[in-house]
PDB file of C-alpha atoms in Angstrom:
ATOM      1  CA  UNK A   1      11.596 -42.717  37.324  1.00  0.00           C
ATOM      2  CA  UNK A   2      13.883 -39.971  36.713  1.00  0.00           C
ATOM      3  CA  UNK A   3      14.698 -38.845  32.949  1.00  0.00           C
ATOM      4  CA  UNK A   4      18.352 -36.691  34.466  1.00  0.00           C
ATOM      5  CA  UNK A   5      21.569 -38.584  32.973  1.00  0.00           C
ATOM      6  CA  UNK A   6      23.140 -39.524  36.590  1.00  0.00           C
ATOM      7  CA  UNK A   7      25.626 -37.023  35.771  1.00  0.00           C
ATOM      8  CA  UNK A   8      23.540 -34.037  36.037  1.00  0.00           C
ATOM      9  CA  UNK A   9      21.783 -35.049  39.241  1.00  0.00           C
ATOM     10  CA  UNK A  10      22.141 -32.712  42.009  1.00  0.00           C
ATOM     11  CA  UNK A  11      23.345 -34.683  44.486  1.00  0.00           C
ATOM     12  CA  UNK A  12      26.271 -35.682  42.332  1.00  0.00           C
ATOM     13  CA  UNK A  13      27.103 -32.352  42.091  1.00  0.00           C
ATOM     14  CA  UNK A  14      27.101 -31.439  45.967  1.00  0.00           C
ATOM     15  CA  UNK A  15      29.332 -34.370  46.434  1.00  0.00           C
ATOM     16  CA  UNK A  16      32.124 -33.460  44.091  1.00  0.00           C
ATOM     17  CA  UNK A  17      31.791 -30.043  45.465  1.00  0.00           C
ATOM     18  CA  UNK A  18      32.498 -31.259  48.873  1.00  0.00           C
ATOM     19  CA  UNK A  19      35.425 -33.475  47.979  1.00  0.00           C
ATOM     20  CA  UNK A  20      36.818 -30.593  45.830  1.00  0.00           C
ATOM     21  CA  UNK A  21      36.998 -28.431  48.034  1.00  0.00           C
ATOM     22  CA  UNK A  22      38.255 -30.849  50.832  1.00  0.00           C
ATOM     23  CA  UNK A  23      41.353 -31.926  47.691  1.00  0.00           C
ATOM     24  CA  UNK A  24      41.938 -28.164  48.098  1.00  0.00           C
ATOM     25  CA  UNK A  25      42.270 -27.596  51.826  1.00  0.00           C
ATOM     26  CA  UNK A  26      44.837 -30.432  51.763  1.00  0.00           C
ATOM     27  CA  UNK A  27      46.599 -28.936  48.938  1.00  0.00           C
ATOM     28  CA  UNK A  28      46.791 -25.618  50.304  1.00  0.00           C
ATOM     29  CA  UNK A  29      47.929 -27.176  54.384  1.00  0.00           C
ATOM     30  CA  UNK A  30      50.613 -29.103  52.075  1.00  0.00           C
ATOM     31  CA  UNK A  31      51.411 -25.894  50.223  1.00  0.00           C
ATOM     32  CA  UNK A  32      51.441 -23.454  53.430  1.00  0.00           C
ATOM     33  CA  UNK A  33      53.429 -26.257  55.212  1.00  0.00           C
ATOM     34  CA  UNK A  34      56.024 -26.517  52.255  1.00  0.00           C
ATOM     35  CA  UNK A  35      56.743 -22.393  51.608  1.00  0.00           C
ATOM     36  CA  UNK A  36      57.284 -22.009  55.262  1.00  0.00           C
ATOM     37  CA  UNK A  37      59.651 -24.357  55.238  1.00  0.00           C
ATOM     38  CA  UNK A  38      61.108 -22.407  52.302  1.00  0.00           C
ATOM     39  CA  UNK A  39      61.393 -19.359  53.659  1.00  0.00           C
ATOM     40  CA  UNK A  40      62.415 -20.177  57.597  1.00  0.00           C
ATOM     41  CA  UNK A  41      65.621 -18.673  58.330  1.00  0.00           C
ATOM     42  CA  UNK A  42      68.636 -21.205  57.542  1.00  0.00           C
ATOM     43  CA  UNK A  43      66.839 -22.568  54.501  1.00  0.00           C
ATOM     44  CA  UNK A  44      68.433 -23.015  51.089  1.00  0.00           C
ATOM     45  CA  UNK A  45      66.477 -19.678  49.759  1.00  0.00           C
ATOM     46  CA  UNK A  46      66.979 -17.687  53.533  1.00  0.00           C
ATOM     47  CA  UNK A  47      70.808 -18.166  55.035  1.00  0.00           C
ATOM     48  CA  UNK A  48      71.255 -17.989  58.782  1.00  0.00           C
ATOM     49  CA  UNK A  49      71.098 -14.851  60.369  1.00  0.00           C
ATOM     50  CA  UNK A  50      74.729 -14.899  60.519  1.00  0.00           C
ATOM     51  CA  UNK A  51      75.618 -14.673  56.807  1.00  0.00           C
ATOM     52  CA  UNK A  52      76.425 -11.132  57.914  1.00  0.00           C
ATOM     53  CA  UNK A  53      79.623 -11.909  59.087  1.00  0.00           C
ATOM     54  CA  UNK A  54      80.250 -13.431  54.792  1.00  0.00           C
ATOM     55  CA  UNK A  55      81.180 -11.693  52.040  1.00  0.00           C
ATOM     56  CA  UNK A  56      77.921 -11.963  49.784  1.00  0.00           C
ATOM     57  CA  UNK A  57      77.356 -11.170  45.798  1.00  0.00           C
ATOM     58  CA  UNK A  58      75.547 -12.439  42.545  1.00  0.00           C
ATOM     59  CA  UNK A  59      76.052 -14.407  40.121  1.00  0.00           C
ATOM     60  CA  UNK A  60      74.103 -15.062  36.887  1.00  0.00           C
ATOM     61  CA  UNK A  61      72.412 -18.288  36.725  1.00  0.00           C
ATOM     62  CA  UNK A  62      72.055 -19.340  32.982  1.00  0.00           C
ATOM     63  CA  UNK A  63      69.759 -22.414  34.031  1.00  0.00           C
ATOM     64  CA  UNK A  64      67.593 -20.047  35.809  1.00  0.00           C
ATOM     65  CA  UNK A  65      67.885 -17.043  33.947  1.00  0.00           C
ATOM     66  CA  UNK A  66      68.836 -14.946  36.610  1.00  0.00           C
ATOM     67  CA  UNK A  67      71.037 -13.364  39.495  1.00  0.00           C
ATOM     68  CA  UNK A  68      71.414 -15.433  41.976  1.00  0.00           C
ATOM     69  CA  UNK A  69      73.018 -14.729  45.663  1.00  0.00           C
ATOM     70  CA  UNK A  70      76.184 -16.324  46.551  1.00  0.00           C
ATOM     71  CA  UNK A  71      77.984 -16.296  50.204  1.00  0.00           C
ATOM     72  CA  UNK A  72      81.907 -16.301  49.961  1.00  0.00           C
ATOM     73  CA  UNK A  73      84.517 -15.946  52.273  1.00  0.00           C
ATOM     74  CA  UNK A  74      84.021 -13.954  55.620  1.00  0.00           C
ATOM     75  CA  UNK A  75      83.686 -10.325  55.427  1.00  0.00           C
ATOM     76  CA  UNK A  76      82.312  -9.317  59.578  1.00  0.00           C
ATOM     77  CA  UNK A  77      79.869  -6.363  59.315  1.00  0.00           C
ATOM     78  CA  UNK A  78      82.026  -3.403  60.688  1.00  0.00           C
ATOM     79  CA  UNK A  79      84.659  -5.865  61.235  1.00  0.00           C
ATOM     80  CA  UNK A  80      83.082  -7.581  63.870  1.00  0.00           C
ATOM     81  CA  UNK A  81      81.730 -11.105  64.087  1.00  0.00           C
ATOM     82  CA  UNK A  82      78.726 -11.568  65.244  1.00  0.00           C
ATOM     83  CA  UNK A  83      77.309 -15.586  67.110  1.00  0.00           C
ATOM     84  CA  UNK A  84      74.267 -16.799  65.521  1.00  0.00           C
ATOM     85  CA  UNK A  85      72.146 -15.239  67.854  1.00  0.00           C
ATOM     86  CA  UNK A  86      74.517 -12.146  68.214  1.00  0.00           C
ATOM     87  CA  UNK A  87      73.170 -11.831  64.850  1.00  0.00           C
ATOM     88  CA  UNK A  88      69.625 -12.349  64.874  1.00  0.00           C
ATOM     89  CA  UNK A  89      69.705  -9.808  67.507  1.00  0.00           C
ATOM     90  CA  UNK A  90      70.598  -7.116  65.407  1.00  0.00           C
ATOM     91  CA  UNK A  91      69.316  -8.095  61.730  1.00  0.00           C
ATOM     92  CA  UNK A  92      65.549  -7.990  63.768  1.00  0.00           C
ATOM     93  CA  UNK A  93      66.764  -5.074  65.590  1.00  0.00           C
ATOM     94  CA  UNK A  94      67.032  -3.679  61.941  1.00  0.00           C
ATOM     95  CA  UNK A  95      64.140  -4.978  61.060  1.00  0.00           C
ATOM     96  CA  UNK A  96      62.084  -3.300  63.648  1.00  0.00           C
ATOM     97  CA  UNK A  97      63.382  -0.397  62.764  1.00  0.00           C
ATOM     98  CA  UNK A  98      62.838  -0.340  59.242  1.00  0.00           C
ATOM     99  CA  UNK A  99      59.049  -1.749  60.342  1.00  0.00           C
ATOM    100  CA  UNK A 100      58.738   1.192  63.194  1.00  0.00           C
ATOM    101  CA  UNK A 101      60.082   3.905  60.388  1.00  0.00           C
ATOM    102  CA  UNK A 102      57.216   2.910  58.191  1.00  0.00           C
ATOM    103  CA  UNK A 103      60.301   3.064  55.293  1.00  0.00           C
ATOM    104  CA  UNK A 104      58.124   0.152  53.106  1.00  0.00           C
ATOM    105  CA  UNK A 105      55.663   3.600  53.052  1.00  0.00           C
ATOM    106  CA  UNK A 106      57.757   4.976  49.734  1.00  0.00           C
ATOM    107  CA  UNK A 107      61.442   1.608  49.751  1.00  0.00           C
ATOM    108  CA  UNK A 108      59.979  -1.869  48.586  1.00  0.00           C
ATOM    109  CA  UNK A 109      61.936  -5.017  50.965  1.00  0.00           C
ATOM    110  CA  UNK A 110      60.922  -8.619  49.524  1.00  0.00           C
ATOM    111  CA  UNK A 111      57.982  -6.958  46.915  1.00  0.00           C
ATOM    112  CA  UNK A 112      56.375  -5.367  49.449  1.00  0.00           C
ATOM    113  CA  UNK A 113      55.926  -1.559  50.123  1.00  0.00           C
ATOM    114  CA  UNK A 114      55.666   1.263  47.785  1.00  0.00           C
ATOM    115  CA  UNK A 115      58.330   2.066  44.601  1.00  0.00           C
ATOM    116  CA  UNK A 116      58.442   6.550  45.585  1.00  0.00           C
ATOM    117  CA  UNK A 117      62.184   5.236  46.216  1.00  0.00           C
ATOM    118  CA  UNK A 118      64.747   2.772  45.685  1.00  0.00           C
ATOM    119  CA  UNK A 119      63.731  -1.007  46.101  1.00  0.00           C
ATOM    120  CA  UNK A 120      65.706  -1.928  49.329  1.00  0.00           C
ATOM    121  CA  UNK A 121      66.040  -5.631  48.739  1.00  0.00           C
ATOM    122  CA  UNK A 122      69.724  -5.605  47.507  1.00  0.00           C
ATOM    123  CA  UNK A 123      70.827  -2.426  49.241  1.00  0.00           C
ATOM    124  CA  UNK A 124      73.067  -4.264  50.068  1.00  0.00           C
ATOM    125  CA  UNK A 125      74.793  -4.801  46.593  1.00  0.00           C
ATOM    126  CA  UNK A 126      73.186  -1.731  45.303  1.00  0.00           C
ATOM    127  CA  UNK A 127      75.879   0.545  42.906  1.00  0.00           C
ATOM    128  CA  UNK A 128      74.829   3.749  44.351  1.00  0.00           C
ATOM    129  CA  UNK A 129      77.821   3.159  46.681  1.00  0.00           C
ATOM    130  CA  UNK A 130      80.758   3.584  44.301  1.00  0.00           C
ATOM    131  CA  UNK A 131      82.969   1.116  45.819  1.00  0.00           C
ATOM    132  CA  UNK A 132      82.601  -1.848  48.342  1.00  0.00           C
ATOM    133  CA  UNK A 133      84.941  -1.386  50.465  1.00  0.00           C
ATOM    134  CA  UNK A 134      83.809   2.011  51.407  1.00  0.00           C
ATOM    135  CA  UNK A 135      79.935   0.907  51.129  1.00  0.00           C
ATOM    136  CA  UNK A 136      79.983   0.293  55.156  1.00  0.00           C
ATOM    137  CA  UNK A 137      80.958   3.865  56.341  1.00  0.00           C
ATOM    138  CA  UNK A 138      78.995   5.662  53.256  1.00  0.00           C
ATOM    139  CA  UNK A 139      75.804   3.793  54.434  1.00  0.00           C
ATOM    140  CA  UNK A 140      76.368   4.308  57.900  1.00  0.00           C
ATOM    141  CA  UNK A 141      76.406   8.463  57.199  1.00  0.00           C
ATOM    142  CA  UNK A 142      73.893   8.284  54.754  1.00  0.00           C
ATOM    143  CA  UNK A 143      71.534   6.849  57.539  1.00  0.00           C
ATOM    144  CA  UNK A 144      72.761   9.143  60.500  1.00  0.00           C
ATOM    145  CA  UNK A 145      72.143  12.063  57.610  1.00  0.00           C
ATOM    146  CA  UNK A 146      70.531  11.202  54.865  1.00  0.00           C
ATOM    147  CA  UNK A 147      69.811  14.844  53.894  1.00  0.00           C
ATOM    148  CA  UNK A 148      73.367  15.827  54.053  1.00  0.00           C
ATOM    149  CA  UNK A 149      74.069  12.733  52.247  1.00  0.00           C
ATOM    150  CA  UNK A 150      71.636  12.164  49.771  1.00  0.00           C
ATOM    151  CA  UNK A 151      72.354  12.037  46.284  1.00  0.00           C
ATOM    152  CA  UNK A 152      68.721  12.414  44.230  1.00  0.00           C
ATOM    153  CA  UNK A 153      70.326  11.394  40.470  1.00  0.00           C
ATOM    154  CA  UNK A 154      68.699  14.257  39.718  1.00  0.00           C
ATOM    155  CA  UNK A 155      65.257  13.343  41.018  1.00  0.00           C
ATOM    156  CA  UNK A 156      65.861  15.882  43.760  1.00  0.00           C
ATOM    157  CA  UNK A 157      64.193  13.555  46.472  1.00  0.00           C
ATOM    158  CA  UNK A 158      65.788  12.942  49.788  1.00  0.00           C
ATOM    159  CA  UNK A 159      65.092  10.886  52.330  1.00  0.00           C
ATOM    160  CA  UNK A 160      63.339  12.643  55.652  1.00  0.00           C
ATOM    161  CA  UNK A 161      65.934  12.327  58.431  1.00  0.00           C
ATOM    162  CA  UNK A 162      65.003   9.600  60.471  1.00  0.00           C
ATOM    163  CA  UNK A 163      67.146  10.721  63.117  1.00  0.00           C
ATOM    164  CA  UNK A 164      68.762   7.438  63.823  1.00  0.00           C
ATOM    165  CA  UNK A 165      72.027   6.479  65.996  1.00  0.00           C
ATOM    166  CA  UNK A 166      74.882   4.588  65.251  1.00  0.00           C
ATOM    167  CA  UNK A 167      74.021   1.496  66.391  1.00  0.00           C
ATOM    168  CA  UNK A 168      70.213   1.733  65.266  1.00  0.00           C
ATOM    169  CA  UNK A 169      71.789   2.335  61.705  1.00  0.00           C
ATOM    170  CA  UNK A 170      74.417  -0.417  62.086  1.00  0.00           C
ATOM    171  CA  UNK A 171      71.369  -2.500  63.237  1.00  0.00           C
ATOM    172  CA  UNK A 172      69.726  -1.467  59.615  1.00  0.00           C
ATOM    173  CA  UNK A 173      73.047  -2.417  57.945  1.00  0.00           C
ATOM    174  CA  UNK A 174      73.201  -5.542  59.123  1.00  0.00           C
ATOM    175  CA  UNK A 175      69.383  -6.233  58.360  1.00  0.00           C
ATOM    176  CA  UNK A 176      70.058  -4.871  54.932  1.00  0.00           C
ATOM    177  CA  UNK A 177      73.153  -7.483  54.181  1.00  0.00           C
ATOM    178  CA  UNK A 178      71.295 -10.378  55.846  1.00  0.00           C
ATOM    179  CA  UNK A 179      68.249  -9.594  53.429  1.00  0.00           C
ATOM    180  CA  UNK A 180      70.707  -8.888  50.211  1.00  0.00           C
ATOM    181  CA  UNK A 181      71.740 -12.864  50.374  1.00  0.00           C
ATOM    182  CA  UNK A 182      67.980 -14.409  50.336  1.00  0.00           C
ATOM    183  CA  UNK A 183      67.317 -16.176  47.018  1.00  0.00           C
ATOM    184  CA  UNK A 184      64.326 -14.316  45.872  1.00  0.00           C
ATOM    185  CA  UNK A 185      63.740 -16.130  42.500  1.00  0.00           C
ATOM    186  CA  UNK A 186      65.441 -13.087  40.207  1.00  0.00           C
ATOM    187  CA  UNK A 187      63.463 -10.086  41.863  1.00  0.00           C
ATOM    188  CA  UNK A 188      63.753  -7.431  41.450  1.00  0.00           C
ATOM    189  CA  UNK A 189      64.535  -8.037  38.151  1.00  0.00           C
ATOM    190  CA  UNK A 190      68.053  -5.773  36.166  1.00  0.00           C
ATOM    191  CA  UNK A 191      69.499  -5.607  39.112  1.00  0.00           C
ATOM    192  CA  UNK A 192      73.000  -4.438  38.265  1.00  0.00           C
ATOM    193  CA  UNK A 193      75.108  -4.955  41.753  1.00  0.00           C
ATOM    194  CA  UNK A 194      78.794  -3.311  43.157  1.00  0.00           C
ATOM    195  CA  UNK A 195      81.476  -4.070  41.942  1.00  0.00           C
ATOM    196  CA  UNK A 196      83.256  -6.718  43.968  1.00  0.00           C
ATOM    197  CA  UNK A 197      86.548  -6.753  45.228  1.00  0.00           C
ATOM    198  CA  UNK A 198      87.189  -9.655  46.659  1.00  0.00           C
TER     199      UNK A 198
END
């Protein structure tokens, strides 16, 4: 007769390992499905693409202890109100341009990328644009001629010219505006937004 206690038996630990693995697998599936639902476009945290037709700003949320995006009144990008399909097409085009030009080699977007150049997650609201009224035009001029319109703030760094057309630059701006509307749980921290005029 074995003197090994039941809880120390090899067979018990094998079965326990199988059950724990199976339970964690089910939990992983549940968490994956929940995450996909929360990060889908049109969800509470990731607005629909037509948000580029609205004013996007941030307010400090006392309960969450960080700034959260606020979707305001109508403020169409470049004064052109887009349908959902049109907005999705232009935002997707802007995203592909950013991917195709390897912008993440220098910039960070939603926590991914490098930190050599400014984080672009909330660049639509960045104080570097000076004033809300001039932002769209300044962004357009900068993207089409970054070397000629660079403000290096003493660093001497300049973004290389990506040779974007006006249509491509507007698509990038649309993507940046849409990305700024995503609730990123306060990331990046200590962000200070452009003064709001509306």
